[in-house]
PDB file of C-alpha atoms in Angstrom:
ATOM      1  CA  UNK A   1       0.152  -0.206  -0.185  1.00  0.00           C
ATOM      2  CA  UNK A   2       2.898   2.240   0.876  1.00  0.00           C
ATOM      3  CA  UNK A   3       4.579   1.216  -2.180  1.00  0.00           C
ATOM      4  CA  UNK A   4       1.847   2.222  -4.420  1.00  0.00           C
ATOM      5  CA  UNK A   5       1.345   5.478  -2.954  1.00  0.00           C
ATOM      6  CA  UNK A   6       4.765   6.734  -3.208  1.00  0.00           C
ATOM      7  CA  UNK A   7       4.484   5.146  -7.290  1.00  0.00           C
ATOM      8  CA  UNK A   8       1.720   7.400  -7.117  1.00  0.00           C
ATOM      9  CA  UNK A   9       2.889  10.628  -6.288  1.00  0.00           C
ATOM     10  CA  UNK A  10       5.912   9.996  -8.098  1.00  0.00           C
ATOM     11  CA  UNK A  11       4.116   9.884 -11.259  1.00  0.00           C
ATOM     12  CA  UNK A  12       1.795  12.952 -10.783  1.00  0.00           C
ATOM     13  CA  UNK A  13       5.433  14.807  -9.406  1.00  0.00           C
ATOM     14  CA  UNK A  14       6.593  13.788 -12.753  1.00  0.00           C
ATOM     15  CA  UNK A  15       3.983  14.686 -14.981  1.00  0.00           C
ATOM     16  CA  UNK A  16       3.604  18.239 -13.046  1.00  0.00           C
ATOM     17  CA  UNK A  17       6.884  19.503 -14.388  1.00  0.00           C
ATOM     18  CA  UNK A  18       5.283  19.083 -18.253  1.00  0.00           C
ATOM     19  CA  UNK A  19       1.858  21.071 -16.603  1.00  0.00           C
ATOM     20  CA  UNK A  20      -0.401  17.873 -17.189  1.00  0.00           C
ATOM     21  CA  UNK A  21      -0.059  16.732 -13.633  1.00  0.00           C
ATOM     22  CA  UNK A  22      -4.145  18.228 -12.688  1.00  0.00           C
ATOM     23  CA  UNK A  23      -5.734  16.363 -15.331  1.00  0.00           C
ATOM     24  CA  UNK A  24      -3.989  12.682 -14.446  1.00  0.00           C
ATOM     25  CA  UNK A  25      -4.907  13.500 -10.530  1.00  0.00           C
ATOM     26  CA  UNK A  26      -8.782  11.637 -10.828  1.00  0.00           C
ATOM     27  CA  UNK A  27      -7.471   8.890 -13.391  1.00  0.00           C
ATOM     28  CA  UNK A  28      -4.273   8.168 -11.271  1.00  0.00           C
ATOM     29  CA  UNK A  29      -6.825   7.837  -7.866  1.00  0.00           C
ATOM     30  CA  UNK A  30      -9.614   5.814  -9.709  1.00  0.00           C
ATOM     31  CA  UNK A  31      -6.724   3.277 -11.048  1.00  0.00           C
ATOM     32  CA  UNK A  32      -4.811   3.338  -7.395  1.00  0.00           C
ATOM     33  CA  UNK A  33      -7.949   2.835  -5.361  1.00  0.00           C
ATOM     34  CA  UNK A  34      -9.004  -0.032  -8.068  1.00  0.00           C
ATOM     35  CA  UNK A  35      -5.460  -1.366  -7.566  1.00  0.00           C
ATOM     36  CA  UNK A  36      -5.773  -1.350  -3.733  1.00  0.00           C
ATOM     37  CA  UNK A  37      -9.082  -3.354  -3.498  1.00  0.00           C
ATOM     38  CA  UNK A  38      -8.330  -5.962  -5.565  1.00  0.00           C
ATOM     39  CA  UNK A  39      -4.862  -6.331  -3.713  1.00  0.00           C
ATOM     40  CA  UNK A  40      -7.040  -6.401  -0.750  1.00  0.00           C
ATOM     41  CA  UNK A  41      -9.486  -8.982  -1.486  1.00  0.00           C
ATOM     42  CA  UNK A  42      -6.216 -11.157  -2.787  1.00  0.00           C
ATOM     43  CA  UNK A  43      -5.040 -11.159   0.265  1.00  0.00           C
ATOM     44  CA  UNK A  44      -8.026 -11.504   2.696  1.00  0.00           C
ATOM     45  CA  UNK A  45      -9.746 -14.608   0.610  1.00  0.00           C
ATOM     46  CA  UNK A  46      -7.043 -16.014  -2.264  1.00  0.00           C
ATOM     47  CA  UNK A  47      -3.770 -16.104  -0.136  1.00  0.00           C
ATOM     48  CA  UNK A  48      -4.668 -16.783   3.239  1.00  0.00           C
ATOM     49  CA  UNK A  49      -3.915 -20.735   4.054  1.00  0.00           C
ATOM     50  CA  UNK A  50      -7.465 -20.737   6.242  1.00  0.00           C
ATOM     51  CA  UNK A  51      -7.213 -24.371   8.372  1.00  0.00           C
ATOM     52  CA  UNK A  52     -11.173 -24.577   8.306  1.00  0.00           C
ATOM     53  CA  UNK A  53     -10.389 -25.740   4.924  1.00  0.00           C
ATOM     54  CA  UNK A  54      -8.425 -28.287   5.686  1.00  0.00           C
ATOM     55  CA  UNK A  55     -10.013 -29.717   8.596  1.00  0.00           C
ATOM     56  CA  UNK A  56     -12.066 -32.193   6.282  1.00  0.00           C
ATOM     57  CA  UNK A  57      -9.124 -33.739   4.955  1.00  0.00           C
ATOM     58  CA  UNK A  58      -6.771 -33.739   7.769  1.00  0.00           C
ATOM     59  CA  UNK A  59      -9.927 -35.330  10.035  1.00  0.00           C
ATOM     60  CA  UNK A  60     -10.006 -38.160   7.161  1.00  0.00           C
ATOM     61  CA  UNK A  61      -6.303 -38.443   7.025  1.00  0.00           C
ATOM     62  CA  UNK A  62      -6.805 -39.351  10.448  1.00  0.00           C
ATOM     63  CA  UNK A  63      -9.155 -41.910  10.040  1.00  0.00           C
ATOM     64  CA  UNK A  64      -7.651 -43.597   7.063  1.00  0.00           C
ATOM     65  CA  UNK A  65      -4.238 -43.964   9.536  1.00  0.00           C
ATOM     66  CA  UNK A  66      -5.959 -45.331  12.362  1.00  0.00           C
ATOM     67  CA  UNK A  67      -7.664 -47.978   9.712  1.00  0.00           C
ATOM     68  CA  UNK A  68      -4.928 -49.198   8.986  1.00  0.00           C
ATOM     69  CA  UNK A  69      -3.325 -49.134  12.317  1.00  0.00           C
ATOM     70  CA  UNK A  70      -6.260 -51.364  13.091  1.00  0.00           C
ATOM     71  CA  UNK A  71      -5.710 -53.753  10.032  1.00  0.00           C
ATOM     72  CA  UNK A  72      -1.957 -53.977  11.578  1.00  0.00           C
ATOM     73  CA  UNK A  73      -3.234 -54.903  15.126  1.00  0.00           C
ATOM     74  CA  UNK A  74      -5.893 -57.689  13.812  1.00  0.00           C
ATOM     75  CA  UNK A  75      -3.036 -59.244  11.407  1.00  0.00           C
ATOM     76  CA  UNK A  76      -1.009 -59.687  14.217  1.00  0.00           C
ATOM     77  CA  UNK A  77      -3.479 -60.988  16.196  1.00  0.00           C
ATOM     78  CA  UNK A  78      -3.839 -63.497  13.409  1.00  0.00           C
ATOM     79  CA  UNK A  79      -0.650 -64.249  12.759  1.00  0.00           C
ATOM     80  CA  UNK A  80       1.069 -63.593  16.553  1.00  0.00           C
ATOM     81  CA  UNK A  81       2.808 -60.817  17.596  1.00  0.00           C
ATOM     82  CA  UNK A  82       5.520 -59.621  15.510  1.00  0.00           C
ATOM     83  CA  UNK A  83       6.687 -55.493  16.153  1.00  0.00           C
ATOM     84  CA  UNK A  84       7.498 -55.978  12.125  1.00  0.00           C
ATOM     85  CA  UNK A  85       8.490 -52.420  10.477  1.00  0.00           C
ATOM     86  CA  UNK A  86       4.722 -51.885   9.109  1.00  0.00           C
ATOM     87  CA  UNK A  87       3.269 -52.523  12.806  1.00  0.00           C
ATOM     88  CA  UNK A  88       5.519 -49.786  14.085  1.00  0.00           C
ATOM     89  CA  UNK A  89       4.727 -47.717  10.690  1.00  0.00           C
ATOM     90  CA  UNK A  90       1.035 -47.389  11.048  1.00  0.00           C
ATOM     91  CA  UNK A  91       1.310 -47.012  14.643  1.00  0.00           C
ATOM     92  CA  UNK A  92       3.551 -43.767  14.023  1.00  0.00           C
ATOM     93  CA  UNK A  93       1.413 -42.502  11.157  1.00  0.00           C
ATOM     94  CA  UNK A  94      -1.624 -43.065  13.337  1.00  0.00           C
ATOM     95  CA  UNK A  95       0.000 -41.160  16.146  1.00  0.00           C
ATOM     96  CA  UNK A  96       1.216 -37.926  13.804  1.00  0.00           C
ATOM     97  CA  UNK A  97      -2.354 -38.284  12.266  1.00  0.00           C
ATOM     98  CA  UNK A  98      -3.887 -37.293  15.337  1.00  0.00           C
ATOM     99  CA  UNK A  99      -1.405 -34.663  16.159  1.00  0.00           C
ATOM    100  CA  UNK A 100      -1.185 -33.285  13.212  1.00  0.00           C
ATOM    101  CA  UNK A 101      -5.301 -32.998  13.563  1.00  0.00           C
ATOM    102  CA  UNK A 102      -5.036 -31.587  17.199  1.00  0.00           C
ATOM    103  CA  UNK A 103      -2.134 -28.574  15.505  1.00  0.00           C
ATOM    104  CA  UNK A 104      -4.975 -27.449  12.510  1.00  0.00           C
ATOM    105  CA  UNK A 105      -7.611 -27.293  15.245  1.00  0.00           C
ATOM    106  CA  UNK A 106      -5.571 -25.431  17.431  1.00  0.00           C
ATOM    107  CA  UNK A 107      -4.572 -22.683  14.678  1.00  0.00           C
ATOM    108  CA  UNK A 108      -8.233 -22.792  13.651  1.00  0.00           C
ATOM    109  CA  UNK A 109      -9.099 -21.254  16.970  1.00  0.00           C
ATOM    110  CA  UNK A 110      -7.287 -18.717  15.826  1.00  0.00           C
ATOM    111  CA  UNK A 111      -8.754 -17.889  12.628  1.00  0.00           C
ATOM    112  CA  UNK A 112     -11.685 -15.091  12.300  1.00  0.00           C
ATOM    113  CA  UNK A 113     -15.297 -16.582  13.425  1.00  0.00           C
ATOM    114  CA  UNK A 114     -16.551 -16.104  10.327  1.00  0.00           C
ATOM    115  CA  UNK A 115     -14.316 -18.586   8.797  1.00  0.00           C
ATOM    116  CA  UNK A 116     -14.914 -21.323  11.398  1.00  0.00           C
ATOM    117  CA  UNK A 117     -18.701 -21.046  11.857  1.00  0.00           C
ATOM    118  CA  UNK A 118     -19.172 -24.007  13.294  1.00  0.00           C
ATOM    119  CA  UNK A 119     -16.379 -26.098  12.207  1.00  0.00           C
ATOM    120  CA  UNK A 120     -14.616 -25.806  14.805  1.00  0.00           C
ATOM    121  CA  UNK A 121     -17.452 -27.077  17.115  1.00  0.00           C
ATOM    122  CA  UNK A 122     -17.392 -30.292  14.999  1.00  0.00           C
ATOM    123  CA  UNK A 123     -13.900 -30.481  14.673  1.00  0.00           C
ATOM    124  CA  UNK A 124     -12.914 -30.340  18.644  1.00  0.00           C
ATOM    125  CA  UNK A 125     -15.932 -32.964  19.088  1.00  0.00           C
ATOM    126  CA  UNK A 126     -14.153 -35.545  16.640  1.00  0.00           C
ATOM    127  CA  UNK A 127     -10.429 -35.011  18.241  1.00  0.00           C
ATOM    128  CA  UNK A 128     -12.618 -36.165  21.208  1.00  0.00           C
ATOM    129  CA  UNK A 129     -13.409 -39.191  19.574  1.00  0.00           C
ATOM    130  CA  UNK A 130     -10.671 -39.675  17.680  1.00  0.00           C
ATOM    131  CA  UNK A 131      -8.431 -39.782  21.272  1.00  0.00           C
ATOM    132  CA  UNK A 132     -10.559 -42.118  22.859  1.00  0.00           C
ATOM    133  CA  UNK A 133     -10.596 -44.678  19.356  1.00  0.00           C
ATOM    134  CA  UNK A 134      -6.740 -44.239  19.405  1.00  0.00           C
ATOM    135  CA  UNK A 135      -6.327 -44.729  22.740  1.00  0.00           C
ATOM    136  CA  UNK A 136      -8.574 -47.892  22.101  1.00  0.00           C
ATOM    137  CA  UNK A 137      -6.288 -49.125  19.175  1.00  0.00           C
ATOM    138  CA  UNK A 138      -2.764 -48.512  21.463  1.00  0.00           C
ATOM    139  CA  UNK A 139      -5.148 -50.715  23.700  1.00  0.00           C
ATOM    140  CA  UNK A 140      -5.193 -53.533  21.504  1.00  0.00           C
ATOM    141  CA  UNK A 141      -1.876 -52.787  19.918  1.00  0.00           C
ATOM    142  CA  UNK A 142      -0.375 -53.510  23.897  1.00  0.00           C
ATOM    143  CA  UNK A 143      -1.608 -56.837  24.273  1.00  0.00           C
ATOM    144  CA  UNK A 144      -1.615 -58.186  20.695  1.00  0.00           C
ATOM    145  CA  UNK A 145      -1.163 -62.434  20.462  1.00  0.00           C
ATOM    146  CA  UNK A 146      -2.117 -64.689  18.233  1.00  0.00           C
ATOM    147  CA  UNK A 147      -6.019 -65.877  19.215  1.00  0.00           C
ATOM    148  CA  UNK A 148      -6.951 -69.431  19.198  1.00  0.00           C
ATOM    149  CA  UNK A 149      -9.400 -70.804  17.661  1.00  0.00           C
ATOM    150  CA  UNK A 150     -11.145 -71.752  20.905  1.00  0.00           C
ATOM    151  CA  UNK A 151     -10.936 -68.045  22.429  1.00  0.00           C
ATOM    152  CA  UNK A 152     -13.938 -65.796  22.832  1.00  0.00           C
ATOM    153  CA  UNK A 153     -11.734 -62.946  21.458  1.00  0.00           C
ATOM    154  CA  UNK A 154     -11.770 -65.126  17.846  1.00  0.00           C
ATOM    155  CA  UNK A 155     -14.949 -64.297  17.359  1.00  0.00           C
ATOM    156  CA  UNK A 156     -14.260 -60.678  17.426  1.00  0.00           C
ATOM    157  CA  UNK A 157     -11.702 -60.315  14.395  1.00  0.00           C
ATOM    158  CA  UNK A 158     -14.559 -60.761  11.819  1.00  0.00           C
ATOM    159  CA  UNK A 159     -16.290 -57.996  13.215  1.00  0.00           C
ATOM    160  CA  UNK A 160     -12.952 -55.533  13.738  1.00  0.00           C
ATOM    161  CA  UNK A 161     -12.459 -55.745  10.077  1.00  0.00           C
ATOM    162  CA  UNK A 162     -16.164 -54.851   9.247  1.00  0.00           C
ATOM    163  CA  UNK A 163     -14.840 -51.537  11.677  1.00  0.00           C
ATOM    164  CA  UNK A 164     -11.736 -51.173   9.775  1.00  0.00           C
ATOM    165  CA  UNK A 165     -13.849 -51.233   6.471  1.00  0.00           C
ATOM    166  CA  UNK A 166     -16.629 -48.692   7.538  1.00  0.00           C
ATOM    167  CA  UNK A 167     -13.816 -46.090   9.030  1.00  0.00           C
ATOM    168  CA  UNK A 168     -12.436 -46.136   5.554  1.00  0.00           C
ATOM    169  CA  UNK A 169     -16.070 -45.372   4.105  1.00  0.00           C
ATOM    170  CA  UNK A 170     -16.666 -42.201   6.669  1.00  0.00           C
ATOM    171  CA  UNK A 171     -13.105 -41.174   5.710  1.00  0.00           C
ATOM    172  CA  UNK A 172     -13.548 -41.512   2.039  1.00  0.00           C
ATOM    173  CA  UNK A 173     -17.055 -39.235   2.939  1.00  0.00           C
ATOM    174  CA  UNK A 174     -15.441 -37.002   4.986  1.00  0.00           C
ATOM    175  CA  UNK A 175     -12.989 -36.298   2.242  1.00  0.00           C
ATOM    176  CA  UNK A 176     -15.817 -35.729  -0.192  1.00  0.00           C
ATOM    177  CA  UNK A 177     -16.954 -33.607   2.434  1.00  0.00           C
ATOM    178  CA  UNK A 178     -20.446 -36.004   2.140  1.00  0.00           C
ATOM    179  CA  UNK A 179     -23.092 -36.708   4.786  1.00  0.00           C
ATOM    180  CA  UNK A 180     -22.054 -39.456   6.940  1.00  0.00           C
ATOM    181  CA  UNK A 181     -25.402 -40.505   7.818  1.00  0.00           C
ATOM    182  CA  UNK A 182     -25.635 -43.962   5.232  1.00  0.00           C
ATOM    183  CA  UNK A 183     -23.001 -45.422   7.555  1.00  0.00           C
ATOM    184  CA  UNK A 184     -25.339 -44.667  10.858  1.00  0.00           C
ATOM    185  CA  UNK A 185     -26.666 -48.151   9.696  1.00  0.00           C
ATOM    186  CA  UNK A 186     -23.936 -50.561   9.835  1.00  0.00           C
ATOM    187  CA  UNK A 187     -22.132 -48.716  12.589  1.00  0.00           C
ATOM    188  CA  UNK A 188     -25.784 -49.345  14.950  1.00  0.00           C
ATOM    189  CA  UNK A 189     -25.543 -53.094  13.393  1.00  0.00           C
ATOM    190  CA  UNK A 190     -22.113 -53.756  14.484  1.00  0.00           C
ATOM    191  CA  UNK A 191     -22.278 -51.996  17.793  1.00  0.00           C
ATOM    192  CA  UNK A 192     -25.393 -55.093  18.223  1.00  0.00           C
ATOM    193  CA  UNK A 193     -23.250 -57.556  16.769  1.00  0.00           C
ATOM    194  CA  UNK A 194     -20.561 -56.195  19.655  1.00  0.00           C
ATOM    195  CA  UNK A 195     -22.640 -56.575  22.268  1.00  0.00           C
ATOM    196  CA  UNK A 196     -24.472 -59.905  22.102  1.00  0.00           C
ATOM    197  CA  UNK A 197     -21.283 -61.519  21.376  1.00  0.00           C
ATOM    198  CA  UNK A 198     -19.972 -60.160  24.798  1.00  0.00           C
ATOM    199  CA  UNK A 199     -23.514 -61.114  26.119  1.00  0.00           C
ATOM    200  CA  UNK A 200     -23.084 -64.681  24.920  1.00  0.00           C
ATOM    201  CA  UNK A 201     -18.865 -64.214  26.414  1.00  0.00           C
ATOM    202  CA  UNK A 202     -20.559 -63.622  29.894  1.00  0.00           C
ATOM    203  CA  UNK A 203     -23.155 -66.336  30.110  1.00  0.00           C
ATOM    204  CA  UNK A 204     -20.617 -68.597  29.715  1.00  0.00           C
ATOM    205  CA  UNK A 205     -18.714 -69.987  33.046  1.00  0.00           C
ATOM    206  CA  UNK A 206     -15.264 -68.814  32.923  1.00  0.00           C
ATOM    207  CA  UNK A 207     -12.287 -71.634  33.413  1.00  0.00           C
ATOM    208  CA  UNK A 208     -10.071 -71.220  35.573  1.00  0.00           C
ATOM    209  CA  UNK A 209      -6.607 -73.835  34.670  1.00  0.00           C
ATOM    210  CA  UNK A 210      -5.138 -75.157  37.579  1.00  0.00           C
ATOM    211  CA  UNK A 211      -1.014 -76.001  36.960  1.00  0.00           C
ATOM    212  CA  UNK A 212       0.731 -76.599  40.459  1.00  0.00           C
ATOM    213  CA  UNK A 213       4.035 -75.149  40.920  1.00  0.00           C
ATOM    214  CA  UNK A 214       6.297 -77.832  41.561  1.00  0.00           C
ATOM    215  CA  UNK A 215       7.634 -77.919  45.221  1.00  0.00           C
ATOM    216  CA  UNK A 216      11.425 -76.041  45.714  1.00  0.00           C
ATOM    217  CA  UNK A 217      13.759 -78.829  46.265  1.00  0.00           C
ATOM    218  CA  UNK A 218      15.396 -78.204  48.996  1.00  0.00           C
ATOM    219  CA  UNK A 219      19.249 -78.483  48.169  1.00  0.00           C
ATOM    220  CA  UNK A 220      21.612 -80.938  49.650  1.00  0.00           C
ATOM    221  CA  UNK A 221      23.936 -79.591  52.302  1.00  0.00           C
TER     222      UNK A 221
END
């Protein structure tokens, strides 16, 4: 703005030397005001990287990374515990995506209110759910081991795979800024299935395997 005003004064002073300064004041002033308006609109609408524009994309990225982490955990429960590169990479990406979403929302709260609208509140609620999901995934990962066919938890593996597919669908809809109402019925069905299997497992009698420890031998003197 200062540079534009200085150039305008320079042009007027230059033409004033030949006597045409007064004829150029109005056209030059109009051009200056029009250029300032265009520059202001560009700075306000085009150049700023408003975080709200990336909220849905970052939320979808977080869900996709959580899905990959869940898939690696399921693989560990099927094949046995292995702290391999694929598992560690999926775990790190899930935590990094969750941290990136948290940073985006923090920066978003410092933006003008008319750009945040309701996205900030929805984003904060989504962040809470994302943190909760990541905590549950971390707990599953900490206790991962190869499940036997006769274990009760083995019946939950297909449900866990279906949950991973559902997370992928929600992420795709978020990335396209589409409502996720269509997945509510599938989520309710999976929840009912989990509750049913939990109730069946609770009704079964608990079996405690008794293995007596060998008596310690007394060393001969």
